[in-house]
């Protein structure tokens, strides 16, 4: 709540143009084109260039994006009140500055001396795929159901989550059918059709919980296999003991030998706990990561480039300039013409501002990423996580002279591609932890060592949090057990008891 209040106060200090700049800065490369198309739709004076090249004459470097940045006079015109219609408002309209060539527009585009393989302006093919819901509906057509039953089945399929589970009660589905489709049914009929949907692929679909999901998959296996029968018994009678890994209790209760128990556990753990996850998400934007930056290691020298999509070819509409030329040539200028020209001027001003805002965005992105790259140079040269230095937003803000909120917006939803993989910018930010020698190391380094200790542990006797703490302390890290537990949870690693294997 306090943070929201601070953000509101900050926004109140900013001009409308600065707020728009902040929003542009936060947009990742993958969504920038959509934002530009929206601006072009709203402002007919702005358009894409058709020759693939921007104007040759650059403007001066943009001012740093800070809270104190002043609004230019020509930008303020966009937010002044409309004229009241008096003759004096239009008598001194000067359009000469708008009839100049496009040299006055910022040369914000990337140069051709960058690596051609880094150029992401080419069209990325869109995957053609069947969604999870469509896949289930296709199988519905194979059942011999009347129209009413099909409507019930479609309602059930529509209620299945992306991971393949049906988490709605049969009574709730029956109520939905009654109110939304005027289909009167009951829980028994809904349950019957749920059982039919559970016969669909992938195995385990439409289960209400994990236990039912795993049992549905076992039903697809040979029923005369003793191993399958044992697995069904474990999931039916000893499910709580199984998920808590109390294998001794299962072994005593079922009278299984060590190798039999191990085979049963292996069979169950190879089942799919989320059958719907085999299907790609419907949201294509979430299916791909478009890097905002590229870092190349050129014989020990790091070279940073910005994805070319961040510098689209934009220009002022030639039609709008032609309108101004016609106005300038005309002898008699009535009130309606002058009002139209004032409107055109405002649209051109807005287009120029947006082009310059794109340049400002590009400049700020490069400034922040260059600083991060310099700060974490050892990592980008080696790819070794233990080489990451402690780094917080304030460190980058101080080095760039930008506000912390600006650095945060750059780091949000942005990715950098390196020879070691593609990383979110947030990956490089971490707190520090002191060592016995008095040095400060990144918490990410500690997490990496913690992960290595757990990966190399004896799975029959996993390391407890207390033992992990002791091992880290022996390596010189001043760390408490509760901190180890917190880092383990952040790494999505369960407690020692749940990591135990036979």
mmCIF file of C-alpha atoms in Angstrom, residues 75-284:
data_model
loop_
_atom_site.group_PDB
_atom_site.id
_atom_site.type_symbol
_atom_site.label_atom_id
_atom_site.label_comp_id
_atom_site.label_asym_id
_atom_site.label_seq_id
_atom_site.Cartn_x
_atom_site.Cartn_y
_atom_site.Cartn_z
ATOM 1 C CA UNK A 75 5.238 18.940 -26.861
ATOM 2 C CA UNK A 76 3.221 21.167 -24.547
ATOM 3 C CA UNK A 77 1.198 22.373 -27.516
ATOM 4 C CA UNK A 78 -0.388 18.939 -27.664
ATOM 5 C CA UNK A 79 -1.938 19.393 -24.231
ATOM 6 C CA UNK A 80 -2.993 23.054 -24.475
ATOM 7 C CA UNK A 81 -6.652 23.923 -24.777
ATOM 8 C CA UNK A 82 -8.295 24.029 -28.180
ATOM 9 C CA UNK A 83 -8.703 27.527 -29.667
ATOM 10 C CA UNK A 84 -11.971 29.275 -28.996
ATOM 11 C CA UNK A 85 -12.500 30.123 -32.660
ATOM 12 C CA UNK A 86 -11.498 33.779 -32.680
ATOM 13 C CA UNK A 87 -9.615 35.083 -35.732
ATOM 14 C CA UNK A 88 -6.513 35.966 -33.703
ATOM 15 C CA UNK A 89 -6.038 32.348 -32.792
ATOM 16 C CA UNK A 90 -5.273 31.478 -36.438
ATOM 17 C CA UNK A 91 -3.779 34.619 -37.976
ATOM 18 C CA UNK A 92 -0.154 33.741 -37.216
ATOM 19 C CA UNK A 93 0.000 30.065 -38.093
ATOM 20 C CA UNK A 94 3.527 29.291 -39.288
ATOM 21 C CA UNK A 95 3.785 26.005 -41.159
ATOM 22 C CA UNK A 96 7.272 26.496 -42.574
ATOM 23 C CA UNK A 97 8.901 24.297 -39.955
ATOM 24 C CA UNK A 98 6.499 21.483 -40.848
ATOM 25 C CA UNK A 99 7.342 21.670 -44.571
ATOM 26 C CA UNK A 100 10.997 20.792 -44.044
ATOM 27 C CA UNK A 101 12.317 17.430 -45.175
ATOM 28 C CA UNK A 102 12.385 14.558 -42.752
ATOM 29 C CA UNK A 103 15.872 15.511 -41.586
ATOM 30 C CA UNK A 104 14.396 16.886 -38.388
ATOM 31 C CA UNK A 105 13.110 13.487 -37.351
ATOM 32 C CA UNK A 106 15.346 11.493 -35.013
ATOM 33 C CA UNK A 107 17.697 9.001 -36.606
ATOM 34 C CA UNK A 108 17.003 6.423 -33.974
ATOM 35 C CA UNK A 109 17.451 3.354 -36.109
ATOM 36 C CA UNK A 110 20.238 0.871 -35.684
ATOM 37 C CA UNK A 111 23.191 1.052 -38.075
ATOM 38 C CA UNK A 112 24.087 -1.620 -40.572
ATOM 39 C CA UNK A 113 27.372 -2.457 -38.878
ATOM 40 C CA UNK A 114 25.672 -4.760 -36.408
ATOM 41 C CA UNK A 115 25.688 -8.491 -36.814
ATOM 42 C CA UNK A 116 23.186 -9.618 -39.459
ATOM 43 C CA UNK A 117 22.398 -12.766 -37.502
ATOM 44 C CA UNK A 118 21.157 -10.544 -34.672
ATOM 45 C CA UNK A 119 18.592 -8.818 -36.897
ATOM 46 C CA UNK A 120 15.145 -9.797 -35.615
ATOM 47 C CA UNK A 121 13.161 -7.696 -38.098
ATOM 48 C CA UNK A 122 12.365 -10.761 -40.160
ATOM 49 C CA UNK A 123 8.976 -12.344 -39.734
ATOM 50 C CA UNK A 124 8.819 -15.133 -37.177
ATOM 51 C CA UNK A 125 6.587 -18.001 -38.316
ATOM 52 C CA UNK A 126 3.506 -18.618 -36.210
ATOM 53 C CA UNK A 127 2.993 -22.129 -34.953
ATOM 54 C CA UNK A 128 -0.139 -23.893 -36.122
ATOM 55 C CA UNK A 129 -1.325 -26.075 -33.293
ATOM 56 C CA UNK A 130 -4.446 -27.578 -31.756
ATOM 57 C CA UNK A 131 -5.363 -26.291 -28.333
ATOM 58 C CA UNK A 132 -5.991 -28.640 -25.443
ATOM 59 C CA UNK A 133 -9.731 -27.879 -25.451
ATOM 60 C CA UNK A 134 -9.997 -28.459 -29.210
ATOM 61 C CA UNK A 135 -8.160 -31.763 -28.859
ATOM 62 C CA UNK A 136 -10.728 -32.958 -26.318
ATOM 63 C CA UNK A 137 -13.669 -31.679 -28.370
ATOM 64 C CA UNK A 138 -12.420 -33.592 -31.412
ATOM 65 C CA UNK A 139 -12.571 -36.808 -29.372
ATOM 66 C CA UNK A 140 -16.072 -35.937 -28.209
ATOM 67 C CA UNK A 141 -17.299 -36.454 -31.779
ATOM 68 C CA UNK A 142 -16.303 -40.119 -31.535
ATOM 69 C CA UNK A 143 -18.845 -40.824 -28.779
ATOM 70 C CA UNK A 144 -22.421 -41.862 -29.513
ATOM 71 C CA UNK A 145 -24.185 -39.052 -27.659
ATOM 72 C CA UNK A 146 -27.359 -37.145 -28.418
ATOM 73 C CA UNK A 147 -27.292 -33.348 -28.710
ATOM 74 C CA UNK A 148 -28.250 -32.814 -25.078
ATOM 75 C CA UNK A 149 -25.491 -35.089 -23.793
ATOM 76 C CA UNK A 150 -22.985 -33.416 -26.092
ATOM 77 C CA UNK A 151 -23.860 -30.024 -24.595
ATOM 78 C CA UNK A 152 -23.234 -31.435 -21.121
ATOM 79 C CA UNK A 153 -19.929 -32.918 -22.276
ATOM 80 C CA UNK A 154 -18.871 -29.595 -23.853
ATOM 81 C CA UNK A 155 -19.632 -27.854 -20.570
ATOM 82 C CA UNK A 156 -17.452 -30.371 -18.735
ATOM 83 C CA UNK A 157 -14.593 -30.002 -21.223
ATOM 84 C CA UNK A 158 -14.843 -26.224 -20.974
ATOM 85 C CA UNK A 159 -14.414 -26.522 -17.206
ATOM 86 C CA UNK A 160 -11.150 -28.505 -17.464
ATOM 87 C CA UNK A 161 -8.045 -26.528 -16.461
ATOM 88 C CA UNK A 162 -4.967 -26.190 -18.645
ATOM 89 C CA UNK A 163 -3.205 -28.872 -16.598
ATOM 90 C CA UNK A 164 -5.983 -31.363 -17.377
ATOM 91 C CA UNK A 165 -7.934 -31.327 -14.087
ATOM 92 C CA UNK A 166 -11.645 -30.809 -13.528
ATOM 93 C CA UNK A 167 -11.802 -28.750 -10.366
ATOM 94 C CA UNK A 168 -15.517 -27.977 -10.428
ATOM 95 C CA UNK A 169 -18.064 -30.060 -8.584
ATOM 96 C CA UNK A 170 -20.624 -32.002 -10.608
ATOM 97 C CA UNK A 171 -23.412 -30.081 -8.834
ATOM 98 C CA UNK A 172 -21.878 -26.749 -9.925
ATOM 99 C CA UNK A 173 -21.665 -27.928 -13.531
ATOM 100 C CA UNK A 174 -25.317 -29.027 -13.373
ATOM 101 C CA UNK A 175 -26.307 -25.585 -12.055
ATOM 102 C CA UNK A 176 -24.351 -23.858 -14.840
ATOM 103 C CA UNK A 177 -26.156 -25.931 -17.454
ATOM 104 C CA UNK A 178 -29.504 -25.109 -15.914
ATOM 105 C CA UNK A 179 -28.950 -21.343 -15.747
ATOM 106 C CA UNK A 180 -26.896 -20.700 -18.888
ATOM 107 C CA UNK A 181 -28.241 -23.278 -21.364
ATOM 108 C CA UNK A 182 -31.602 -24.234 -19.876
ATOM 109 C CA UNK A 183 -30.547 -27.896 -19.668
ATOM 110 C CA UNK A 184 -31.991 -29.673 -16.654
ATOM 111 C CA UNK A 185 -29.697 -32.417 -15.411
ATOM 112 C CA UNK A 186 -28.439 -33.895 -12.151
ATOM 113 C CA UNK A 187 -25.145 -34.918 -10.554
ATOM 114 C CA UNK A 188 -25.531 -38.557 -11.539
ATOM 115 C CA UNK A 189 -25.831 -37.755 -15.256
ATOM 116 C CA UNK A 190 -22.944 -35.294 -15.089
ATOM 117 C CA UNK A 191 -20.792 -37.918 -13.350
ATOM 118 C CA UNK A 192 -21.609 -40.445 -16.079
ATOM 119 C CA UNK A 193 -20.438 -38.087 -18.808
ATOM 120 C CA UNK A 194 -17.357 -37.123 -16.747
ATOM 121 C CA UNK A 195 -16.451 -40.819 -16.758
ATOM 122 C CA UNK A 196 -16.748 -40.804 -20.560
ATOM 123 C CA UNK A 197 -14.471 -37.765 -20.878
ATOM 124 C CA UNK A 198 -11.975 -39.474 -18.569
ATOM 125 C CA UNK A 199 -11.552 -42.121 -21.266
ATOM 126 C CA UNK A 200 -10.116 -39.487 -23.611
ATOM 127 C CA UNK A 201 -6.449 -38.908 -24.290
ATOM 128 C CA UNK A 202 -4.188 -37.900 -22.687
ATOM 129 C CA UNK A 203 -4.605 -40.511 -19.931
ATOM 130 C CA UNK A 204 -5.610 -38.965 -16.609
ATOM 131 C CA UNK A 205 -7.550 -36.062 -18.113
ATOM 132 C CA UNK A 206 -10.650 -34.747 -16.318
ATOM 133 C CA UNK A 207 -9.518 -36.083 -12.931
ATOM 134 C CA UNK A 208 -10.662 -34.210 -9.832
ATOM 135 C CA UNK A 209 -7.385 -34.647 -7.931
ATOM 136 C CA UNK A 210 -3.903 -36.137 -8.225
ATOM 137 C CA UNK A 211 -4.923 -39.489 -6.779
ATOM 138 C CA UNK A 212 -7.701 -39.964 -9.336
ATOM 139 C CA UNK A 213 -5.422 -38.739 -12.135
ATOM 140 C CA UNK A 214 -2.772 -41.352 -11.399
ATOM 141 C CA UNK A 215 -5.339 -44.135 -10.970
ATOM 142 C CA UNK A 216 -6.920 -43.268 -14.327
ATOM 143 C CA UNK A 217 -3.540 -43.704 -15.983
ATOM 144 C CA UNK A 218 -2.968 -47.064 -14.277
ATOM 145 C CA UNK A 219 -6.328 -48.279 -15.616
ATOM 146 C CA UNK A 220 -4.899 -47.955 -19.132
ATOM 147 C CA UNK A 221 -2.157 -50.470 -18.267
ATOM 148 C CA UNK A 222 -2.533 -54.292 -18.314
ATOM 149 C CA UNK A 223 -4.812 -55.251 -15.426
ATOM 150 C CA UNK A 224 -3.161 -58.639 -14.967
ATOM 151 C CA UNK A 225 0.264 -57.127 -14.314
ATOM 152 C CA UNK A 226 1.123 -57.651 -10.588
ATOM 153 C CA UNK A 227 3.146 -54.461 -10.580
ATOM 154 C CA UNK A 228 0.130 -52.434 -11.776
ATOM 155 C CA UNK A 229 -2.067 -54.038 -9.116
ATOM 156 C CA UNK A 230 0.432 -53.136 -6.401
ATOM 157 C CA UNK A 231 0.596 -49.562 -7.693
ATOM 158 C CA UNK A 232 -3.213 -49.288 -7.618
ATOM 159 C CA UNK A 233 -3.227 -50.548 -4.034
ATOM 160 C CA UNK A 234 -0.581 -47.993 -3.021
ATOM 161 C CA UNK A 235 -2.579 -45.120 -4.557
ATOM 162 C CA UNK A 236 -5.878 -46.361 -3.153
ATOM 163 C CA UNK A 237 -4.947 -47.423 0.386
ATOM 164 C CA UNK A 238 -1.610 -45.713 1.077
ATOM 165 C CA UNK A 239 -1.818 -42.452 -0.861
ATOM 166 C CA UNK A 240 -0.996 -40.201 2.112
ATOM 167 C CA UNK A 241 2.000 -42.354 3.027
ATOM 168 C CA UNK A 242 3.124 -42.302 -0.616
ATOM 169 C CA UNK A 243 3.088 -38.510 -1.052
ATOM 170 C CA UNK A 244 4.917 -38.139 2.288
ATOM 171 C CA UNK A 245 7.418 -40.810 1.214
ATOM 172 C CA UNK A 246 6.749 -43.014 4.226
ATOM 173 C CA UNK A 247 7.829 -46.043 2.226
ATOM 174 C CA UNK A 248 8.481 -48.206 5.268
ATOM 175 C CA UNK A 249 4.792 -48.004 6.186
ATOM 176 C CA UNK A 250 3.782 -49.050 2.661
ATOM 177 C CA UNK A 251 6.277 -51.902 2.630
ATOM 178 C CA UNK A 252 5.085 -53.248 5.993
ATOM 179 C CA UNK A 253 1.402 -52.915 5.124
ATOM 180 C CA UNK A 254 1.687 -54.634 1.749
ATOM 181 C CA UNK A 255 4.450 -57.090 2.583
ATOM 182 C CA UNK A 256 6.587 -56.053 -0.373
ATOM 183 C CA UNK A 257 10.251 -56.805 -0.834
ATOM 184 C CA UNK A 258 12.703 -53.956 -1.403
ATOM 185 C CA UNK A 259 12.979 -54.523 -5.149
ATOM 186 C CA UNK A 260 9.185 -54.853 -5.495
ATOM 187 C CA UNK A 261 8.580 -51.607 -3.613
ATOM 188 C CA UNK A 262 11.215 -49.845 -5.684
ATOM 189 C CA UNK A 263 9.588 -51.053 -8.939
ATOM 190 C CA UNK A 264 6.125 -49.914 -7.759
ATOM 191 C CA UNK A 265 7.388 -46.479 -6.758
ATOM 192 C CA UNK A 266 9.204 -46.150 -10.058
ATOM 193 C CA UNK A 267 6.037 -47.024 -11.987
ATOM 194 C CA UNK A 268 3.968 -44.440 -10.137
ATOM 195 C CA UNK A 269 6.556 -41.665 -10.364
ATOM 196 C CA UNK A 270 6.741 -42.133 -14.141
ATOM 197 C CA UNK A 271 3.041 -41.312 -14.511
ATOM 198 C CA UNK A 272 2.084 -37.806 -15.633
ATOM 199 C CA UNK A 273 0.735 -35.667 -12.751
ATOM 200 C CA UNK A 274 -0.415 -32.906 -15.161
ATOM 201 C CA UNK A 275 -1.667 -34.478 -18.401
ATOM 202 C CA UNK A 276 -2.669 -31.145 -19.916
ATOM 203 C CA UNK A 277 0.878 -29.803 -19.793
ATOM 204 C CA UNK A 278 1.786 -31.730 -22.935
ATOM 205 C CA UNK A 279 -0.078 -29.107 -24.917
ATOM 206 C CA UNK A 280 1.353 -25.680 -25.688
ATOM 207 C CA UNK A 281 -0.437 -22.669 -24.188
ATOM 208 C CA UNK A 282 -2.984 -20.910 -26.372
ATOM 209 C CA UNK A 283 -1.262 -17.580 -25.786
ATOM 210 C CA UNK A 284 1.411 -17.429 -28.502
#
